[in-house]
PDB file of C-alpha atoms in Angstrom:
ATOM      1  CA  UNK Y  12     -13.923  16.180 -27.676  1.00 54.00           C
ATOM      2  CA  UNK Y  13     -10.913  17.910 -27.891  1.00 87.00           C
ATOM      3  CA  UNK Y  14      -9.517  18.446 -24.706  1.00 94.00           C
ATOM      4  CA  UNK Y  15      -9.842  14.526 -24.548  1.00 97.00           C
ATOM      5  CA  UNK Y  16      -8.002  12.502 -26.898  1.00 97.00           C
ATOM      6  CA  UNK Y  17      -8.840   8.874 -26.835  1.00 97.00           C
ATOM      7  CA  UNK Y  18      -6.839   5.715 -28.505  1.00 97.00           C
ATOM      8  CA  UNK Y  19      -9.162   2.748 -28.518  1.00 96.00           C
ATOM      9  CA  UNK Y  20      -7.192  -0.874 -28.411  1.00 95.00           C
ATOM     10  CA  UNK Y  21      -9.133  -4.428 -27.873  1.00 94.00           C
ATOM     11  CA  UNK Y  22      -8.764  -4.604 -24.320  1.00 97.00           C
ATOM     12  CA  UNK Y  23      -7.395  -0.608 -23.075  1.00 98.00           C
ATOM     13  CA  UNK Y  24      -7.730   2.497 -23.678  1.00 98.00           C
ATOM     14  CA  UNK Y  25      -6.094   5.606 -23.690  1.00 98.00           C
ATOM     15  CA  UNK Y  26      -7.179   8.526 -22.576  1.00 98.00           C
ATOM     16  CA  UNK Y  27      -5.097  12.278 -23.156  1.00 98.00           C
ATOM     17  CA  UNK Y  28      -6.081  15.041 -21.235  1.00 98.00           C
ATOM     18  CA  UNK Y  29      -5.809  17.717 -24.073  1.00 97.00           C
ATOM     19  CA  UNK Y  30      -5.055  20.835 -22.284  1.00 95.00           C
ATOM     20  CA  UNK Y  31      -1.359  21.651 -22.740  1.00 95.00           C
ATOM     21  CA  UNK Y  32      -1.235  25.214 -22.382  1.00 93.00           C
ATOM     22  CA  UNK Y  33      -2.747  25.581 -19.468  1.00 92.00           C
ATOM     23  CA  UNK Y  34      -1.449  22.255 -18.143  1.00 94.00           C
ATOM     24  CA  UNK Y  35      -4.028  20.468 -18.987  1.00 96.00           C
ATOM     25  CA  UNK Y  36      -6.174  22.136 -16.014  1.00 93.00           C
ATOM     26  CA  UNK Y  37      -9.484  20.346 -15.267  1.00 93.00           C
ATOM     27  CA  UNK Y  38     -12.280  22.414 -16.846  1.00 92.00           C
ATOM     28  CA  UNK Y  39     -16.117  21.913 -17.576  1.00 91.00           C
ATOM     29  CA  UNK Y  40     -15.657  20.449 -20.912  1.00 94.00           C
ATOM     30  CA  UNK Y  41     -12.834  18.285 -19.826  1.00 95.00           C
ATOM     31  CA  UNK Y  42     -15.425  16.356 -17.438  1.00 96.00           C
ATOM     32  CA  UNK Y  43     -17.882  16.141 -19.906  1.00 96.00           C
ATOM     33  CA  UNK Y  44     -15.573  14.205 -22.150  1.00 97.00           C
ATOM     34  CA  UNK Y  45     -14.464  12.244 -19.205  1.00 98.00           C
ATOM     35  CA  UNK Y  46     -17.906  11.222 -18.515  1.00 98.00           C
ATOM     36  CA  UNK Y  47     -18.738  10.043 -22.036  1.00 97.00           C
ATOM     37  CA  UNK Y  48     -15.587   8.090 -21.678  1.00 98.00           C
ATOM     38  CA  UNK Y  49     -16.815   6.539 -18.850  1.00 98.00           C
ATOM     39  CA  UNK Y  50     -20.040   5.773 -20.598  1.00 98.00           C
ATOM     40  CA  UNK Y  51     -17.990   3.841 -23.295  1.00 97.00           C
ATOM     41  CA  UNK Y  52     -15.406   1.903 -21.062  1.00 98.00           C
ATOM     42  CA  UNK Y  53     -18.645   0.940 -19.079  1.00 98.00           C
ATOM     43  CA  UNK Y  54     -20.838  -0.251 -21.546  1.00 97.00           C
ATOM     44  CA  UNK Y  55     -17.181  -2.038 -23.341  1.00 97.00           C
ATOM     45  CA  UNK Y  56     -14.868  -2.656 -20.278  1.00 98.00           C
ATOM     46  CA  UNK Y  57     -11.245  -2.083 -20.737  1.00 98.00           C
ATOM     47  CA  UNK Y  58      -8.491  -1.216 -19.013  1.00 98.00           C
ATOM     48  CA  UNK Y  59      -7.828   2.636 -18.673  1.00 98.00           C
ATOM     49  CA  UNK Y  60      -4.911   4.271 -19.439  1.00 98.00           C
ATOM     50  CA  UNK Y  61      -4.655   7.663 -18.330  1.00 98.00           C
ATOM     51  CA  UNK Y  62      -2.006  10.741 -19.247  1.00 98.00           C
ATOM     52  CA  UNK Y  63      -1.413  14.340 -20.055  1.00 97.00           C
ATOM     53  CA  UNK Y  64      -0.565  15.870 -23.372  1.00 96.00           C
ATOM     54  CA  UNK Y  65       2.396  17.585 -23.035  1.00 93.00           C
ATOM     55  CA  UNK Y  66       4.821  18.699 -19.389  1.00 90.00           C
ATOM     56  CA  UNK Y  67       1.857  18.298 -17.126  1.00 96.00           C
ATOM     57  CA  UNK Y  68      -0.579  15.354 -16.235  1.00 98.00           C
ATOM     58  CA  UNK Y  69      -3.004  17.839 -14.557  1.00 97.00           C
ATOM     59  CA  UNK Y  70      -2.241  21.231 -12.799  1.00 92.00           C
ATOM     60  CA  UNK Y  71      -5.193  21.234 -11.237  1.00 85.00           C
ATOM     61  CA  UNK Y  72      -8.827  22.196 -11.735  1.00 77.00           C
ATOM     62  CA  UNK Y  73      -8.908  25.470 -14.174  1.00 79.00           C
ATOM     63  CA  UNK Y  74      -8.591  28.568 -11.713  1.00 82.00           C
ATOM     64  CA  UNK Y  75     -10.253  30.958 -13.783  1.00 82.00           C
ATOM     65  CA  UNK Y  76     -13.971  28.719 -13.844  1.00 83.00           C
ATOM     66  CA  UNK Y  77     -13.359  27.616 -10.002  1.00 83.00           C
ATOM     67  CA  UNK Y  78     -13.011  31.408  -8.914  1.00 87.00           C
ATOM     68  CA  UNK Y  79     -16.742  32.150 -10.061  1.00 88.00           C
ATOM     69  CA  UNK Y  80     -18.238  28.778  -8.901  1.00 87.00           C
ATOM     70  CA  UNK Y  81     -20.182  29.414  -5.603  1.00 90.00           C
ATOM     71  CA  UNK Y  82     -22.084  27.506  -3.367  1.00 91.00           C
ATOM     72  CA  UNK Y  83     -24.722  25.266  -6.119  1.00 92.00           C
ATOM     73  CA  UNK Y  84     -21.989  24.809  -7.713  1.00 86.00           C
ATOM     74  CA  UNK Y  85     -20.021  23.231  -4.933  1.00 88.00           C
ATOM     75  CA  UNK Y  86     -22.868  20.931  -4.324  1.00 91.00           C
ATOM     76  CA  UNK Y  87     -23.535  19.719  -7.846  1.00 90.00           C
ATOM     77  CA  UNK Y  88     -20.138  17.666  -7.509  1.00 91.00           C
ATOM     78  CA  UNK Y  89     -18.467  18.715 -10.585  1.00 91.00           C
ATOM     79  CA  UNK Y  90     -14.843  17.264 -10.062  1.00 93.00           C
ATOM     80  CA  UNK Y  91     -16.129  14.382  -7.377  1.00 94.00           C
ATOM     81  CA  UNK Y  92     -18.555  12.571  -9.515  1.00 97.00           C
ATOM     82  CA  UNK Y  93     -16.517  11.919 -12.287  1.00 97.00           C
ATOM     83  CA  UNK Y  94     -13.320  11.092 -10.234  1.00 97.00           C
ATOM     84  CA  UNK Y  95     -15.843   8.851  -8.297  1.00 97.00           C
ATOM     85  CA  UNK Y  96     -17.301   7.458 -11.796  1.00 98.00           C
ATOM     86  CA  UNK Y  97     -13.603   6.708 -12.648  1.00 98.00           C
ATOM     87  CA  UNK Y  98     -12.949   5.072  -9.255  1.00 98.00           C
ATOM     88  CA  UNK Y  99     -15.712   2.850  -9.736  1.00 97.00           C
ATOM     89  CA  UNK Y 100     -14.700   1.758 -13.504  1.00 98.00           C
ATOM     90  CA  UNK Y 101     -15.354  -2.286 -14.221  1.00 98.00           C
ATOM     91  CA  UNK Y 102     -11.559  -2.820 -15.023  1.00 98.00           C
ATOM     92  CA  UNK Y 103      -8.729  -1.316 -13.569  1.00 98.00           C
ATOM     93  CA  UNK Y 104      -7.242   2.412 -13.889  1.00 98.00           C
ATOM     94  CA  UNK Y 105      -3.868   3.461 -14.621  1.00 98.00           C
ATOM     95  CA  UNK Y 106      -2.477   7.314 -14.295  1.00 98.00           C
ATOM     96  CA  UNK Y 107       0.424   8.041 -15.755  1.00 98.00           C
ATOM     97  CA  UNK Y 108       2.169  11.407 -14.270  1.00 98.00           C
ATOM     98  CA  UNK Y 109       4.601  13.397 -16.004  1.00 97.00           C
ATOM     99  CA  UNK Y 110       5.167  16.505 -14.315  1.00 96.00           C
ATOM    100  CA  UNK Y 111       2.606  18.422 -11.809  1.00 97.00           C
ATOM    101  CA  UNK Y 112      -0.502  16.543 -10.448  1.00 98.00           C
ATOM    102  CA  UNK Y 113      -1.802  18.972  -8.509  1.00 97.00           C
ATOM    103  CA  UNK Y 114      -5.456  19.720  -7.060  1.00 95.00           C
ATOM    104  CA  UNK Y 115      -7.635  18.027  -8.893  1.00 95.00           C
ATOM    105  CA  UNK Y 116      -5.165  16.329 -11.011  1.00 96.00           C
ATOM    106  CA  UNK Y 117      -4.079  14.664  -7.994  1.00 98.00           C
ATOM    107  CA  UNK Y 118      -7.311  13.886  -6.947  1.00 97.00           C
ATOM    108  CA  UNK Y 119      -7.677  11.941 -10.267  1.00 98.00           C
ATOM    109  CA  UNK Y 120      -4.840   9.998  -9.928  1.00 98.00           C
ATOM    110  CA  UNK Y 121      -6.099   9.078  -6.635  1.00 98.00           C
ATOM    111  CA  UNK Y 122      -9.297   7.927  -8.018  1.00 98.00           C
ATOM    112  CA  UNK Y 123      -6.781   5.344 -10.696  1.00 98.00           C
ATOM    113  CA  UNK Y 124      -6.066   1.994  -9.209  1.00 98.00           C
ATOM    114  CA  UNK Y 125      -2.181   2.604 -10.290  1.00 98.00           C
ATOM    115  CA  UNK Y 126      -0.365   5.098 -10.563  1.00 98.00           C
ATOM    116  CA  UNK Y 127       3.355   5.584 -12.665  1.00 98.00           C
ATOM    117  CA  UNK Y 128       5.242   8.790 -12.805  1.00 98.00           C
ATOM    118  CA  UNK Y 129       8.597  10.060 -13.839  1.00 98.00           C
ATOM    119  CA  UNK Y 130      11.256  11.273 -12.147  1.00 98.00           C
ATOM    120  CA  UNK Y 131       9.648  15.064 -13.188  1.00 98.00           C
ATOM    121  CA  UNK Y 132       6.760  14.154 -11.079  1.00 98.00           C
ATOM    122  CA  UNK Y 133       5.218  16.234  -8.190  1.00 98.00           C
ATOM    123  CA  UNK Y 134       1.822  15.441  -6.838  1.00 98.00           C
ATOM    124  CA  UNK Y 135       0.242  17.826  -4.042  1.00 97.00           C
ATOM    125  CA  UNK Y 136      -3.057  19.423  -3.166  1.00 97.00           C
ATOM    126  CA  UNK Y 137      -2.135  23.361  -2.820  1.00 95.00           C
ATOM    127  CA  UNK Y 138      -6.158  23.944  -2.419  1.00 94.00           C
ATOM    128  CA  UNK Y 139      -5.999  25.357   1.218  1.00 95.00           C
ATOM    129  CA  UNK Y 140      -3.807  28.014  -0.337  1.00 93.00           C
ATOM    130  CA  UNK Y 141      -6.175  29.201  -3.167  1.00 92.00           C
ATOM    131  CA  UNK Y 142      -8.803  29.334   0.173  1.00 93.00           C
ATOM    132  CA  UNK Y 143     -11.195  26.292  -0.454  1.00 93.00           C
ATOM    133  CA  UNK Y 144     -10.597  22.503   0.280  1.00 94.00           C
ATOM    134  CA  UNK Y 145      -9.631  19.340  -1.753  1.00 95.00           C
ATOM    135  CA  UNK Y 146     -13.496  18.183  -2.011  1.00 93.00           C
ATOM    136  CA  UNK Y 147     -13.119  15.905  -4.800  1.00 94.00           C
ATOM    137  CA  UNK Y 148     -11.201  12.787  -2.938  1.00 95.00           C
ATOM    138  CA  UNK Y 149      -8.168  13.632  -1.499  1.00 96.00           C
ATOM    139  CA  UNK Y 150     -10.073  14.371   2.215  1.00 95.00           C
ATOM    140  CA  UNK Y 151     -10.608  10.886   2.481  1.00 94.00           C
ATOM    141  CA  UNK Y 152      -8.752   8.671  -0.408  1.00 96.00           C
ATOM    142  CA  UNK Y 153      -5.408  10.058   0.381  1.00 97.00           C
ATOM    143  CA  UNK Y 154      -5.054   8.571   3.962  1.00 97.00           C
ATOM    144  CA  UNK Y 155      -6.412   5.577   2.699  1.00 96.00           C
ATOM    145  CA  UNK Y 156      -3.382   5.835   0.659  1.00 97.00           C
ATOM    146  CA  UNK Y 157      -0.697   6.921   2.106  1.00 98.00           C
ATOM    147  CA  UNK Y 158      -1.532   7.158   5.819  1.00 97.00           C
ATOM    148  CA  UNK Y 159      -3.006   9.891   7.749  1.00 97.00           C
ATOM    149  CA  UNK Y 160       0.045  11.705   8.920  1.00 98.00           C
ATOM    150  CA  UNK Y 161       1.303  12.409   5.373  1.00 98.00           C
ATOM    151  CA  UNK Y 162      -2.068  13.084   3.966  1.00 98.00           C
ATOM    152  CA  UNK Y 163      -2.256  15.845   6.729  1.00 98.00           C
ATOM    153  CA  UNK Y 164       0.896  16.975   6.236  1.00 98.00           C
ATOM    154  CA  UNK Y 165      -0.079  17.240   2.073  1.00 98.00           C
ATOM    155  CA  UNK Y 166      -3.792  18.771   2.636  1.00 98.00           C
ATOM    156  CA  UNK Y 167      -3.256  20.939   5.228  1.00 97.00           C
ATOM    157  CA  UNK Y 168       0.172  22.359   5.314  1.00 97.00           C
ATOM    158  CA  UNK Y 169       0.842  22.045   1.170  1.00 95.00           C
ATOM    159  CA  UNK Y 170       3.203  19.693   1.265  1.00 97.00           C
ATOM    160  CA  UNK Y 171       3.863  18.674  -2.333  1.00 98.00           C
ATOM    161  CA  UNK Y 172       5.762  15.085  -2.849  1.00 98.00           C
ATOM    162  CA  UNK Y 173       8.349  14.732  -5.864  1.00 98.00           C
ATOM    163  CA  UNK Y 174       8.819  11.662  -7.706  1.00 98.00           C
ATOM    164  CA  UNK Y 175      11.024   9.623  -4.786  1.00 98.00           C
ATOM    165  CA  UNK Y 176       8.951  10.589  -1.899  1.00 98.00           C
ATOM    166  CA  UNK Y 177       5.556   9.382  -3.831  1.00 98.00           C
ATOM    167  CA  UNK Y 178       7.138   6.085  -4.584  1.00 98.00           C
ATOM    168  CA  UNK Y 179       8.627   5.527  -0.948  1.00 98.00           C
ATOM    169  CA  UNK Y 180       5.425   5.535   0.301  1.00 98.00           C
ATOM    170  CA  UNK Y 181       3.787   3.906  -2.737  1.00 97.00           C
ATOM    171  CA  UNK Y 182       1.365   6.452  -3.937  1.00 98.00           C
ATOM    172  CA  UNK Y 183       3.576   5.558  -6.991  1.00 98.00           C
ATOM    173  CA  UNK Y 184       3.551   1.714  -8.118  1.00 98.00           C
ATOM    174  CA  UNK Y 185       6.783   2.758 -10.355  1.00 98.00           C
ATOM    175  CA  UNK Y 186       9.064   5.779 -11.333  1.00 98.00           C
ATOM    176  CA  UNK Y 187      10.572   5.820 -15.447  1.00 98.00           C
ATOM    177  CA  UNK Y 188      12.116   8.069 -17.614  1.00 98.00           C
ATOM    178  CA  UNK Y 189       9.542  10.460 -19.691  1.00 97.00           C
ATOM    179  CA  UNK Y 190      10.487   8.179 -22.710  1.00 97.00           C
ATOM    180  CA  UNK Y 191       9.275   5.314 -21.255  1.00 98.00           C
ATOM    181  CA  UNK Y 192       5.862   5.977 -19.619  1.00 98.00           C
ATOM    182  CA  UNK Y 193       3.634   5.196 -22.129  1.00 98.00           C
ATOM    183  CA  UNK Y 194       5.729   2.079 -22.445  1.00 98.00           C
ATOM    184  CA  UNK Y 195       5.521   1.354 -18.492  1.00 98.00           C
ATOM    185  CA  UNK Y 196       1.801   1.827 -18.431  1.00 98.00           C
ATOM    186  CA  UNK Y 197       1.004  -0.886 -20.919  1.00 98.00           C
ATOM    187  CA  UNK Y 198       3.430  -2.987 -19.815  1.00 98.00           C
ATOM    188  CA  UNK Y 199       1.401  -2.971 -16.779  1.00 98.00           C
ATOM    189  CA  UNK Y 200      -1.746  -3.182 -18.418  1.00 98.00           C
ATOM    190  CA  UNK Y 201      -0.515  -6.191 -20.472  1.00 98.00           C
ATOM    191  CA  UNK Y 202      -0.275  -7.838 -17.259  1.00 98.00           C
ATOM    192  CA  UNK Y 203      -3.388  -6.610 -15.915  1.00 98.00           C
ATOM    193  CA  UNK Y 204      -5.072  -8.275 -18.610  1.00 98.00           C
ATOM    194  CA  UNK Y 205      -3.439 -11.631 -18.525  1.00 98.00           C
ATOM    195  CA  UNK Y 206      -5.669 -12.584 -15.834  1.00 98.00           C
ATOM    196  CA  UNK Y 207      -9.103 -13.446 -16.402  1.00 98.00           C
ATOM    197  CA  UNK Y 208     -10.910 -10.420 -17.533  1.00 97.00           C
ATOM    198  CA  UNK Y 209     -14.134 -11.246 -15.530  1.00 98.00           C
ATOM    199  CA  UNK Y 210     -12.525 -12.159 -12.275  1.00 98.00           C
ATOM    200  CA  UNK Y 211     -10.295  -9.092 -13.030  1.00 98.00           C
ATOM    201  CA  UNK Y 212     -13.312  -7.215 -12.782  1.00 98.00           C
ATOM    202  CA  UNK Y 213     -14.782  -9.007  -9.172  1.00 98.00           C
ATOM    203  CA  UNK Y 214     -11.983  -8.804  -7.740  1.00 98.00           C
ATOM    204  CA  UNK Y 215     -11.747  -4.689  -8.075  1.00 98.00           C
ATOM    205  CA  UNK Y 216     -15.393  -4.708  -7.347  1.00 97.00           C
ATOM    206  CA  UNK Y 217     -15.016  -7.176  -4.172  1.00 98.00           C
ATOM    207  CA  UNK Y 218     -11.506  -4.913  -2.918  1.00 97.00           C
ATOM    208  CA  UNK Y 219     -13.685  -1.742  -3.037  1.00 96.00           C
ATOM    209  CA  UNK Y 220     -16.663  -3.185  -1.410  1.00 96.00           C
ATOM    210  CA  UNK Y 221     -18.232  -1.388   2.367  1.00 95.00           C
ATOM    211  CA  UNK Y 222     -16.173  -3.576   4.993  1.00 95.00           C
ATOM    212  CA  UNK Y 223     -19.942  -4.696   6.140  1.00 97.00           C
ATOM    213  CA  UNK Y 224     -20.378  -6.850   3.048  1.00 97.00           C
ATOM    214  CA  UNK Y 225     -17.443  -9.072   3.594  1.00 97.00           C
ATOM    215  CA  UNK Y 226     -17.520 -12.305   3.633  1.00 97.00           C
ATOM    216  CA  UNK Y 227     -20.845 -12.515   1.565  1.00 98.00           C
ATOM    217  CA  UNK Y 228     -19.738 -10.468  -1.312  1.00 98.00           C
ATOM    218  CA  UNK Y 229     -16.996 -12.366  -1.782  1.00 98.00           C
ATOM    219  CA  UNK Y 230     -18.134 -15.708  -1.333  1.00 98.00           C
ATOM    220  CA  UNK Y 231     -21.200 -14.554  -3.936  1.00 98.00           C
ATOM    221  CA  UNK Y 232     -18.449 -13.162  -6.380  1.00 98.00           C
ATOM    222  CA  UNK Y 233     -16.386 -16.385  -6.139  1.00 98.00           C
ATOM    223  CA  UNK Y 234     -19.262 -18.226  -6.531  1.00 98.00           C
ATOM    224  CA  UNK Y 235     -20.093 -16.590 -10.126  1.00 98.00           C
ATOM    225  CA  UNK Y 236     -16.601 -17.547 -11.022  1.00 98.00           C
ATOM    226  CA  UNK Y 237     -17.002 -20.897  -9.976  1.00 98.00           C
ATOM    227  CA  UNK Y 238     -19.590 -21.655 -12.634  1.00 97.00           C
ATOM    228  CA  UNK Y 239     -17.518 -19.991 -15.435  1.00 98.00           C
ATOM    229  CA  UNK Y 240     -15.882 -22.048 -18.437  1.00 97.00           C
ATOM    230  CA  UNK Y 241     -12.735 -19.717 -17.929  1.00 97.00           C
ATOM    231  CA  UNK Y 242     -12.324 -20.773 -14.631  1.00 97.00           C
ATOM    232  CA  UNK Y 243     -11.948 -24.552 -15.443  1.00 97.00           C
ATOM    233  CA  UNK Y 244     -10.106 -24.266 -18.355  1.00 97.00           C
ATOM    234  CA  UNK Y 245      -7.272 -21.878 -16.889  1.00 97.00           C
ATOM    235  CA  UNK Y 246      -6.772 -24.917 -14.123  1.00 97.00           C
ATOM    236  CA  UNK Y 247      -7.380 -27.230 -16.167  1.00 97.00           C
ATOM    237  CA  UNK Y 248      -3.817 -25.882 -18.164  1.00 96.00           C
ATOM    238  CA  UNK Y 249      -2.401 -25.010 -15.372  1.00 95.00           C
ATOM    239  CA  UNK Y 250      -2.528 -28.772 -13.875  1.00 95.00           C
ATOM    240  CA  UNK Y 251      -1.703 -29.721 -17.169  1.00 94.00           C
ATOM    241  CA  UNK Y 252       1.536 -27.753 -16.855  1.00 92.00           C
ATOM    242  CA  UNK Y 253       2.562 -29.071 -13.497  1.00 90.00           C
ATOM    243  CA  UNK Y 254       2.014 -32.455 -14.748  1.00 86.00           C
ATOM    244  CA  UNK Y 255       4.307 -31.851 -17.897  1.00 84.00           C
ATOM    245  CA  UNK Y 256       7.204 -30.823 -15.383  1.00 82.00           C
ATOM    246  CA  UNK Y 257       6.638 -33.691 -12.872  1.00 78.00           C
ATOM    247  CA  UNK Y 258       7.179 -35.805 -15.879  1.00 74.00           C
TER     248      UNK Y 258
END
């Protein structure tokens, strides 16, 4: 898997999209590998880490294969289901964005939970230009995101935000020097990870839940995590703790 470089750790992962020269555009084997990622992190979950190999996280899908997709195509999903299947990973997701994420490589970091970039950064969906749509998240994630002014402004007018802008309106958790991304995104991860990993987990499943399931999907989640040995013996220290200070 080439065009997918992966760095296993205990509790992340990295994944490298592997495309440099042609900034690491979103082709068909590109989602293959992204799928059997997927496959792993779901059967082991871990947080995600997720970045492009050299000046680009993602350009975009790859022109060349999108120009003679047609209509079957369109409908098979390519670039939605596996931005969906990343959405919908047990453990949280974070992009990191050095340079363009564009197209579909904005539509991925839209599917991430978090999302880091440099001050290099520009984010945009140019897809009304190339005369199709942005059909892989970004009609409906993006307001959820940022509002549905901007997201207007960005899907139908090709607006493209730099660095500042995406972080004003928090489509960026955090802007760092190149250097320092890699750095930033497990730094972030380390603290992802210092909570417990299985409530970690319910409480991405619980945020993402249909509004029509709340309260009883949370009350059912909490209630899993009331009968869990991690549960008593994190406030169990922590009481412990406050006692030693009172003292």
């Amino acid at each position: 898997m080439t065009n997918l470089i992966i760095e296993e750790g205990a509790d992340r992962v990295v994944w490298r999209l592997n495309r440099p020269e042609a900034r690491n555009a979103i082709d068909r084997e590109m989602v293959a590998a992204l799928h059997e990622a997927c496959a792993a992190v779901e059967e082991e979950p871990r947080v995600v880490l997720l970045t492009g190999e050299g000046p680009a996280f993602a350009a975009g899908a790859d022109i060349a294969q999108l120009r003679e997709r047609n209509r079957d195509d369109a409908l098979r999903g390519i670039n939605s289901k596996i931005f969906d299947r990343i959405h919908r990973l047990p453990m949280p997701t974070i992009a990191l964005l050095d340079g363009y994420a564009l197209g579909g490589g904005a539509e991925l970091a839209y599917a991430c939970d978090f999302r880091i970039g440099t001050p290099r950064t520009r984010i945009g969906n140019p897809e009304t230009g190339l005369g199709i749509l942005a059909a892989a998240g970004a009609a409906w994630r993006l307001a959820e995101l940022v509002g549905e002014p901007l997201a207007k402004e960005i899907l139908l007018a090709g607006r493209v935000l730099n660095a500042d802008e995406a972080q004003t309106v928090r489509l960026l958790n955090e802007v760092v020097e190149p250097a320092d991304l890699i750095a930033a995104g497990h730094r972030l991860a380390d603290r992802v990870t210092a909570q417990a990993p299985l409530a970690t987990r319910l409480m991405k499943a619980v945020f993402h839940a249909p509004r029509d399931a709340h309260p009883l999907v949370d009350d059912v989640a909490q209630a899993v995590l009331f009968e869990t040995e991690e549960k008593h013996a994190r406030m169990t220290a922590f009481l412990e703790r406050r006692q030693g200070r009172n003292r």
